[in-house]
Amino acid sequence: MSLHLPDGKTLAVSIGADFDAHSVWMGTFGLSSPSYLSRGEFGAEVGVPRLLSLFERYGITTTWCTPAHTMITFTERFESILAGGHEIAAHGCWHEPVPKLEGDQERRLMEKTLELHDKYVGKRPRGYRSPAWDFTDETLSLLEEFGFEWDSSLMGRDFEPYHPKPVTVGWEEGSSFGPASPILEFPVSWFLDDFPVAEYIPGVNQGLGSSEVMFQRFKDHFDYAYRNVPGGVLAITVHPQTIGRAHHMIGFEKLIDYMSSFPGTWFAPLSDIYDTWGED
Ligand SMILES: [Zn+2]
């Protein structure tokens, strides 16, 4: 099984825009004071229009992984993304810390999330990206049960989609793998994410890293994949509240311009890439 990209295309590029707004501060970091919330608000009010305008100029449609909390809190901005023809993927209810969820909380939040997708998107999401990219032992089977087709949260490959296998951890006897899930995994990496590099969170994350270094790293991944992994997929993750800052927008446009200059580059939403997956 492999991807069968459109004629003339050799590398799929997914720019996943994770529109977390307030919820990443609340759900992942437990921070809900006015300054942190205003950073999320910047993403909605400034970052989203900047990204939509950039994507429109380059004719890029992409996947916006959006917590339900953002749809409710910044409905107008969220609707502008839908109007741009982009895909919406599930990204939690309020950016909940999935590995810490207990009992039936994970199932309940998944049900609530899907209910809110029905209301605000008008349909169920085909894909899931876990908030902060981690699972419980139940997440994979929940995704299967709720009819998801793909996930983009794990890191077992870099440029090749794969069917993840649940792991039973063993210590002295080694760990063992269960049967492969029907869910198709589009692997992610913290190296291909703007948030850890850039976001200063006192006492938690140093952030404030070099924009040039970050985009050079993204570009190196692109160059390597383009040369060495034909038929692969490069999944880059950006956040409107992070990449939407002026200096990052300059670097991001240069990167998009560079990747666009290669005829084999195919920018697409993850579900469009998923639809090319099939028998060799
Ligand atoms: Zn997120």
PDB file of N, CA and C in Angstrom, residues 99-178:
ATOM      1  N   PRO A  99      -3.697  11.896  27.394  1.00  0.00           N
ATOM      2  CA  PRO A  99      -3.172  10.795  28.223  1.00  0.00           C
ATOM      3  C   PRO A  99      -3.615  10.868  29.685  1.00  0.00           C
ATOM      4  N   LYS A 100      -4.061  12.050  30.122  1.00  0.00           N
ATOM      5  CA  LYS A 100      -4.462  12.186  31.534  1.00  0.00           C
ATOM      6  C   LYS A 100      -5.954  11.954  31.747  1.00  0.00           C
ATOM      7  N   LEU A 101      -6.697  11.742  30.671  1.00  0.00           N
ATOM      8  CA  LEU A 101      -8.150  11.567  30.819  1.00  0.00           C
ATOM      9  C   LEU A 101      -8.432  10.220  31.479  1.00  0.00           C
ATOM     10  N   GLU A 102      -9.438  10.228  32.338  1.00  0.00           N
ATOM     11  CA  GLU A 102      -9.722   9.006  33.092  1.00  0.00           C
ATOM     12  C   GLU A 102     -11.147   8.534  32.854  1.00  0.00           C
ATOM     13  N   GLY A 103     -11.355   7.230  33.103  1.00  0.00           N
ATOM     14  CA  GLY A 103     -12.700   6.650  33.000  1.00  0.00           C
ATOM     15  C   GLY A 103     -13.280   6.857  31.619  1.00  0.00           C
ATOM     16  N   ASP A 104     -14.531   7.332  31.584  1.00  0.00           N
ATOM     17  CA  ASP A 104     -15.179   7.494  30.273  1.00  0.00           C
ATOM     18  C   ASP A 104     -15.035   8.920  29.730  1.00  0.00           C
ATOM     19  N   GLN A 105     -14.128   9.704  30.376  1.00  0.00           N
ATOM     20  CA  GLN A 105     -13.959  11.111  29.975  1.00  0.00           C
ATOM     21  C   GLN A 105     -13.544  11.247  28.504  1.00  0.00           C
ATOM     22  N   GLU A 106     -12.653  10.373  28.052  1.00  0.00           N
ATOM     23  CA  GLU A 106     -12.161  10.474  26.672  1.00  0.00           C
ATOM     24  C   GLU A 106     -13.306  10.234  25.682  1.00  0.00           C
ATOM     25  N   ARG A 107     -14.097   9.199  25.959  1.00  0.00           N
ATOM     26  CA  ARG A 107     -15.235   8.891  25.092  1.00  0.00           C
ATOM     27  C   ARG A 107     -16.255  10.041  25.108  1.00  0.00           C
ATOM     28  N   ARG A 108     -16.524  10.556  26.312  1.00  0.00           N
ATOM     29  CA  ARG A 108     -17.512  11.636  26.437  1.00  0.00           C
ATOM     30  C   ARG A 108     -17.061  12.884  25.661  1.00  0.00           C
ATOM     31  N   LEU A 109     -15.779  13.233  25.789  1.00  0.00           N
ATOM     32  CA  LEU A 109     -15.273  14.424  25.080  1.00  0.00           C
ATOM     33  C   LEU A 109     -15.250  14.199  23.569  1.00  0.00           C
ATOM     34  N   MET A 110     -14.999  12.958  23.150  1.00  0.00           N
ATOM     35  CA  MET A 110     -15.035  12.649  21.711  1.00  0.00           C
ATOM     36  C   MET A 110     -16.471  12.799  21.194  1.00  0.00           C
ATOM     37  N   GLU A 111     -17.445  12.300  21.967  1.00  0.00           N
ATOM     38  CA  GLU A 111     -18.853  12.423  21.544  1.00  0.00           C
ATOM     39  C   GLU A 111     -19.261  13.892  21.452  1.00  0.00           C
ATOM     40  N   LYS A 112     -18.846  14.671  22.448  1.00  0.00           N
ATOM     41  CA  LYS A 112     -19.174  16.104  22.473  1.00  0.00           C
ATOM     42  C   LYS A 112     -18.513  16.811  21.267  1.00  0.00           C
ATOM     43  N   THR A 113     -17.264  16.473  21.011  1.00  0.00           N
ATOM     44  CA  THR A 113     -16.529  17.070  19.891  1.00  0.00           C
ATOM     45  C   THR A 113     -17.259  16.800  18.574  1.00  0.00           C
ATOM     46  N   LEU A 114     -17.680  15.556  18.378  1.00  0.00           N
ATOM     47  CA  LEU A 114     -18.337  15.198  17.108  1.00  0.00           C
ATOM     48  C   LEU A 114     -19.696  15.886  16.979  1.00  0.00           C
ATOM     49  N   GLU A 115     -20.384  16.010  18.103  1.00  0.00           N
ATOM     50  CA  GLU A 115     -21.671  16.726  18.113  1.00  0.00           C
ATOM     51  C   GLU A 115     -21.457  18.187  17.672  1.00  0.00           C
ATOM     52  N   LEU A 116     -20.361  18.792  18.150  1.00  0.00           N
ATOM     53  CA  LEU A 116     -20.091  20.189  17.801  1.00  0.00           C
ATOM     54  C   LEU A 116     -19.587  20.327  16.354  1.00  0.00           C
ATOM     55  N   HIS A 117     -18.922  19.304  15.833  1.00  0.00           N
ATOM     56  CA  HIS A 117     -18.583  19.314  14.397  1.00  0.00           C
ATOM     57  C   HIS A 117     -19.863  19.307  13.562  1.00  0.00           C
ATOM     58  N   ASP A 118     -20.827  18.476  13.976  1.00  0.00           N
ATOM     59  CA  ASP A 118     -22.117  18.451  13.261  1.00  0.00           C
ATOM     60  C   ASP A 118     -22.723  19.852  13.234  1.00  0.00           C
ATOM     61  N   LYS A 119     -22.668  20.518  14.384  1.00  0.00           N
ATOM     62  CA  LYS A 119     -23.311  21.826  14.490  1.00  0.00           C
ATOM     63  C   LYS A 119     -22.563  22.930  13.734  1.00  0.00           C
ATOM     64  N   TYR A 120     -21.237  22.971  13.879  1.00  0.00           N
ATOM     65  CA  TYR A 120     -20.479  24.115  13.334  1.00  0.00           C
ATOM     66  C   TYR A 120     -19.883  23.855  11.945  1.00  0.00           C
ATOM     67  N   VAL A 121     -19.644  22.581  11.624  1.00  0.00           N
ATOM     68  CA  VAL A 121     -19.059  22.269  10.305  1.00  0.00           C
ATOM     69  C   VAL A 121     -20.135  21.702   9.381  1.00  0.00           C
ATOM     70  N   GLY A 122     -21.124  21.057  10.007  1.00  0.00           N
ATOM     71  CA  GLY A 122     -22.193  20.463   9.207  1.00  0.00           C
ATOM     72  C   GLY A 122     -21.893  19.034   8.803  1.00  0.00           C
ATOM     73  N   LYS A 123     -20.765  18.514   9.252  1.00  0.00           N
ATOM     74  CA  LYS A 123     -20.451  17.104   8.974  1.00  0.00           C
ATOM     75  C   LYS A 123     -19.401  16.599   9.950  1.00  0.00           C
ATOM     76  N   ARG A 124     -19.253  15.283   9.953  1.00  0.00           N
ATOM     77  CA  ARG A 124     -18.263  14.643  10.813  1.00  0.00           C
ATOM     78  C   ARG A 124     -16.869  14.773  10.206  1.00  0.00           C
ATOM     79  N   PRO A 125     -15.846  14.906  11.041  1.00  0.00           N
ATOM     80  CA  PRO A 125     -14.475  14.958  10.514  1.00  0.00           C
ATOM     81  C   PRO A 125     -14.006  13.583  10.071  1.00  0.00           C
ATOM     82  N   ARG A 126     -13.196  13.539   9.028  1.00  0.00           N
ATOM     83  CA  ARG A 126     -12.619  12.264   8.578  1.00  0.00           C
ATOM     84  C   ARG A 126     -11.317  11.964   9.318  1.00  0.00           C
ATOM     85  N   GLY A 127     -10.696  13.007   9.861  1.00  0.00           N
ATOM     86  CA  GLY A 127      -9.400  12.816  10.499  1.00  0.00           C
ATOM     87  C   GLY A 127      -9.337  13.415  11.889  1.00  0.00           C
ATOM     88  N   TYR A 128      -8.359  12.958  12.644  1.00  0.00           N
ATOM     89  CA  TYR A 128      -8.163  13.385  14.028  1.00  0.00           C
ATOM     90  C   TYR A 128      -6.708  13.753  14.244  1.00  0.00           C
ATOM     91  N   ARG A 129      -6.492  14.811  14.983  1.00  0.00           N
ATOM     92  CA  ARG A 129      -5.147  15.122  15.489  1.00  0.00           C
ATOM     93  C   ARG A 129      -5.293  15.348  16.987  1.00  0.00           C
ATOM     94  N   SER A 130      -4.608  14.511  17.753  1.00  0.00           N
ATOM     95  CA  SER A 130      -4.718  14.616  19.204  1.00  0.00           C
ATOM     96  C   SER A 130      -4.091  15.928  19.690  1.00  0.00           C
ATOM     97  N   PRO A 131      -4.776  16.629  20.620  1.00  0.00           N
ATOM     98  CA  PRO A 131      -4.169  17.822  21.202  1.00  0.00           C
ATOM     99  C   PRO A 131      -2.841  17.450  21.863  1.00  0.00           C
ATOM    100  N   ALA A 132      -1.781  18.171  21.490  1.00  0.00           N
ATOM    101  CA  ALA A 132      -0.432  17.917  22.017  1.00  0.00           C
ATOM    102  C   ALA A 132       0.076  16.513  21.684  1.00  0.00           C
ATOM    103  N   TRP A 133      -0.567  15.869  20.689  1.00  0.00           N
ATOM    104  CA  TRP A 133      -0.004  14.668  20.070  1.00  0.00           C
ATOM    105  C   TRP A 133       0.297  13.522  21.020  1.00  0.00           C
ATOM    106  N   ASP A 134      -0.704  13.137  21.810  1.00  0.00           N
ATOM    107  CA  ASP A 134      -0.513  11.909  22.587  1.00  0.00           C
ATOM    108  C   ASP A 134      -1.848  11.199  22.772  1.00  0.00           C
ATOM    109  N   PHE A 135      -1.767   9.930  23.048  1.00  0.00           N
ATOM    110  CA  PHE A 135      -2.916   9.035  23.129  1.00  0.00           C
ATOM    111  C   PHE A 135      -3.003   8.387  24.517  1.00  0.00           C
ATOM    112  N   THR A 136      -4.162   7.817  24.820  1.00  0.00           N
ATOM    113  CA  THR A 136      -4.252   6.784  25.856  1.00  0.00           C
ATOM    114  C   THR A 136      -4.197   5.439  25.130  1.00  0.00           C
ATOM    115  N   ASP A 137      -4.246   4.352  25.891  1.00  0.00           N
ATOM    116  CA  ASP A 137      -4.266   3.022  25.264  1.00  0.00           C
ATOM    117  C   ASP A 137      -5.580   2.795  24.517  1.00  0.00           C
ATOM    118  N   GLU A 138      -6.586   3.629  24.805  1.00  0.00           N
ATOM    119  CA  GLU A 138      -7.899   3.435  24.161  1.00  0.00           C
ATOM    120  C   GLU A 138      -8.093   4.301  22.916  1.00  0.00           C
ATOM    121  N   THR A 139      -7.253   5.309  22.720  1.00  0.00           N
ATOM    122  CA  THR A 139      -7.542   6.304  21.672  1.00  0.00           C
ATOM    123  C   THR A 139      -7.691   5.675  20.286  1.00  0.00           C
ATOM    124  N   LEU A 140      -6.758   4.809  19.934  1.00  0.00           N
ATOM    125  CA  LEU A 140      -6.784   4.236  18.588  1.00  0.00           C
ATOM    126  C   LEU A 140      -8.093   3.471  18.344  1.00  0.00           C
ATOM    127  N   SER A 141      -8.516   2.673  19.321  1.00  0.00           N
ATOM    128  CA  SER A 141      -9.759   1.914  19.102  1.00  0.00           C
ATOM    129  C   SER A 141     -10.979   2.835  19.121  1.00  0.00           C
ATOM    130  N   LEU A 142     -10.905   3.936  19.903  1.00  0.00           N
ATOM    131  CA  LEU A 142     -12.019   4.908  19.863  1.00  0.00           C
ATOM    132  C   LEU A 142     -12.133   5.544  18.477  1.00  0.00           C
ATOM    133  N   LEU A 143     -10.976   5.881  17.884  1.00  0.00           N
ATOM    134  CA  LEU A 143     -10.991   6.487  16.543  1.00  0.00           C
ATOM    135  C   LEU A 143     -11.617   5.515  15.541  1.00  0.00           C
ATOM    136  N   GLU A 144     -11.264   4.240  15.674  1.00  0.00           N
ATOM    137  CA  GLU A 144     -11.846   3.222  14.768  1.00  0.00           C
ATOM    138  C   GLU A 144     -13.356   3.150  14.993  1.00  0.00           C
ATOM    139  N   GLU A 145     -13.754   3.092  16.247  1.00  0.00           N
ATOM    140  CA  GLU A 145     -15.177   2.961  16.575  1.00  0.00           C
ATOM    141  C   GLU A 145     -15.996   4.152  16.050  1.00  0.00           C
ATOM    142  N   PHE A 146     -15.433   5.353  16.141  1.00  0.00           N
ATOM    143  CA  PHE A 146     -16.177   6.541  15.712  1.00  0.00           C
ATOM    144  C   PHE A 146     -16.020   6.834  14.214  1.00  0.00           C
ATOM    145  N   GLY A 147     -15.407   5.905  13.493  1.00  0.00           N
ATOM    146  CA  GLY A 147     -15.411   5.990  12.035  1.00  0.00           C
ATOM    147  C   GLY A 147     -14.389   6.930  11.430  1.00  0.00           C
ATOM    148  N   PHE A 148     -13.349   7.257  12.179  1.00  0.00           N
ATOM    149  CA  PHE A 148     -12.285   8.082  11.576  1.00  0.00           C
ATOM    150  C   PHE A 148     -11.523   7.262  10.544  1.00  0.00           C
ATOM    151  N   GLU A 149     -11.004   7.962   9.519  1.00  0.00           N
ATOM    152  CA  GLU A 149     -10.225   7.290   8.481  1.00  0.00           C
ATOM    153  C   GLU A 149      -8.721   7.474   8.682  1.00  0.00           C
ATOM    154  N   TRP A 150      -8.354   8.622   9.214  1.00  0.00           N
ATOM    155  CA  TRP A 150      -6.927   8.874   9.408  1.00  0.00           C
ATOM    156  C   TRP A 150      -6.682   9.615  10.724  1.00  0.00           C
ATOM    157  N   ASP A 151      -5.416   9.534  11.148  1.00  0.00           N
ATOM    158  CA  ASP A 151      -4.972  10.265  12.331  1.00  0.00           C
ATOM    159  C   ASP A 151      -3.652  10.941  11.972  1.00  0.00           C
ATOM    160  N   SER A 152      -3.346  12.023  12.686  1.00  0.00           N
ATOM    161  CA  SER A 152      -2.060  12.685  12.458  1.00  0.00           C
ATOM    162  C   SER A 152      -1.542  13.184  13.801  1.00  0.00           C
ATOM    163  N   SER A 153      -1.038  12.250  14.601  1.00  0.00           N
ATOM    164  CA  SER A 153      -0.570  12.555  15.967  1.00  0.00           C
ATOM    165  C   SER A 153       0.666  11.763  16.364  1.00  0.00           C
ATOM    166  N   LEU A 154       1.008  10.716  15.621  1.00  0.00           N
ATOM    167  CA  LEU A 154       2.075   9.803  16.049  1.00  0.00           C
ATOM    168  C   LEU A 154       3.340  10.031  15.216  1.00  0.00           C
ATOM    169  N   MET A 155       4.405   9.385  15.618  1.00  0.00           N
ATOM    170  CA  MET A 155       5.722   9.757  15.079  1.00  0.00           C
ATOM    171  C   MET A 155       6.568   8.549  14.670  1.00  0.00           C
ATOM    172  N   GLY A 156       5.889   7.454  14.291  1.00  0.00           N
ATOM    173  CA  GLY A 156       6.617   6.216  13.987  1.00  0.00           C
ATOM    174  C   GLY A 156       7.301   6.182  12.628  1.00  0.00           C
ATOM    175  N   ARG A 157       7.061   7.153  11.785  1.00  0.00           N
ATOM    176  CA  ARG A 157       7.750   7.304  10.491  1.00  0.00           C
ATOM    177  C   ARG A 157       8.006   8.800  10.342  1.00  0.00           C
ATOM    178  N   ASP A 158       8.548   9.218   9.170  1.00  0.00           N
ATOM    179  CA  ASP A 158       8.573  10.669   8.940  1.00  0.00           C
ATOM    180  C   ASP A 158       7.779  11.063   7.691  1.00  0.00           C
ATOM    181  N   PHE A 159       8.097  10.451   6.543  1.00  0.00           N
ATOM    182  CA  PHE A 159       7.427  10.901   5.313  1.00  0.00           C
ATOM    183  C   PHE A 159       6.486   9.860   4.725  1.00  0.00           C
ATOM    184  N   GLU A 160       6.310   8.733   5.418  1.00  0.00           N
ATOM    185  CA  GLU A 160       5.454   7.680   4.871  1.00  0.00           C
ATOM    186  C   GLU A 160       4.287   7.400   5.803  1.00  0.00           C
ATOM    187  N   PRO A 161       3.061   7.487   5.271  1.00  0.00           N
ATOM    188  CA  PRO A 161       1.917   7.131   6.104  1.00  0.00           C
ATOM    189  C   PRO A 161       1.995   5.647   6.478  1.00  0.00           C
ATOM    190  N   TYR A 162       1.388   5.269   7.577  1.00  0.00           N
ATOM    191  CA  TYR A 162       1.431   3.863   8.004  1.00  0.00           C
ATOM    192  C   TYR A 162       0.226   3.541   8.883  1.00  0.00           C
ATOM    193  N   HIS A 163      -0.001   2.251   9.056  1.00  0.00           N
ATOM    194  CA  HIS A 163      -1.088   1.813   9.930  1.00  0.00           C
ATOM    195  C   HIS A 163      -0.493   1.496  11.308  1.00  0.00           C
ATOM    196  N   PRO A 164      -0.801   2.326  12.319  1.00  0.00           N
ATOM    197  CA  PRO A 164      -0.168   2.121  13.624  1.00  0.00           C
ATOM    198  C   PRO A 164      -0.652   0.837  14.311  1.00  0.00           C
ATOM    199  N   LYS A 165       0.243   0.264  15.105  1.00  0.00           N
ATOM    200  CA  LYS A 165      -0.088  -0.950  15.866  1.00  0.00           C
ATOM    201  C   LYS A 165      -0.068  -0.613  17.353  1.00  0.00           C
ATOM    202  N   PRO A 166      -1.111  -1.007  18.082  1.00  0.00           N
ATOM    203  CA  PRO A 166      -1.089  -0.766  19.525  1.00  0.00           C
ATOM    204  C   PRO A 166       0.081  -1.520  20.186  1.00  0.00           C
ATOM    205  N   VAL A 167       0.700  -0.876  21.158  1.00  0.00           N
ATOM    206  CA  VAL A 167       1.872  -1.470  21.811  1.00  0.00           C
ATOM    207  C   VAL A 167       1.495  -1.915  23.221  1.00  0.00           C
ATOM    208  N   THR A 168       1.868  -3.129  23.569  1.00  0.00           N
ATOM    209  CA  THR A 168       1.792  -3.555  24.968  1.00  0.00           C
ATOM    210  C   THR A 168       3.202  -3.454  25.520  1.00  0.00           C
ATOM    211  N   VAL A 169       3.356  -2.606  26.531  1.00  0.00           N
ATOM    212  CA  VAL A 169       4.689  -2.363  27.062  1.00  0.00           C
ATOM    213  C   VAL A 169       5.112  -3.532  27.946  1.00  0.00           C
ATOM    214  N   GLY A 170       6.282  -4.066  27.649  1.00  0.00           N
ATOM    215  CA  GLY A 170       6.890  -5.051  28.534  1.00  0.00           C
ATOM    216  C   GLY A 170       8.253  -4.516  28.924  1.00  0.00           C
ATOM    217  N   TRP A 171       8.724  -4.836  30.090  1.00  0.00           N
ATOM    218  CA  TRP A 171      10.018  -4.306  30.525  1.00  0.00           C
ATOM    219  C   TRP A 171      11.110  -5.328  30.269  1.00  0.00           C
ATOM    220  N   GLU A 172      11.188  -6.336  31.098  1.00  0.00           N
ATOM    221  CA  GLU A 172      12.274  -7.310  30.903  1.00  0.00           C
ATOM    222  C   GLU A 172      12.027  -8.191  29.679  1.00  0.00           C
ATOM    223  N   GLU A 173      10.751  -8.341  29.328  1.00  0.00           N
ATOM    224  CA  GLU A 173      10.421  -9.230  28.199  1.00  0.00           C
ATOM    225  C   GLU A 173      10.286  -8.475  26.880  1.00  0.00           C
ATOM    226  N   GLY A 174      10.484  -7.169  26.889  1.00  0.00           N
ATOM    227  CA  GLY A 174      10.342  -6.375  25.654  1.00  0.00           C
ATOM    228  C   GLY A 174       8.885  -6.045  25.382  1.00  0.00           C
ATOM    229  N   SER A 175       8.653  -5.045  24.554  1.00  0.00           N
ATOM    230  CA  SER A 175       7.285  -4.640  24.221  1.00  0.00           C
ATOM    231  C   SER A 175       6.798  -5.428  23.013  1.00  0.00           C
ATOM    232  N   SER A 176       5.475  -5.554  22.887  1.00  0.00           N
ATOM    233  CA  SER A 176       4.936  -6.296  21.732  1.00  0.00           C
ATOM    234  C   SER A 176       3.863  -5.470  21.035  1.00  0.00           C
ATOM    235  N   PHE A 177       3.710  -5.739  19.752  1.00  0.00           N
ATOM    236  CA  PHE A 177       2.760  -4.990  18.934  1.00  0.00           C
ATOM    237  C   PHE A 177       1.512  -5.821  18.670  1.00  0.00           C
ATOM    238  N   GLY A 178       0.342  -5.160  18.682  1.00  0.00           N
ATOM    239  CA  GLY A 178      -0.907  -5.800  18.289  1.00  0.00           C
ATOM    240  C   GLY A 178      -1.106  -5.660  16.790  1.00  0.00           C
TER     241      GLY A 178
END
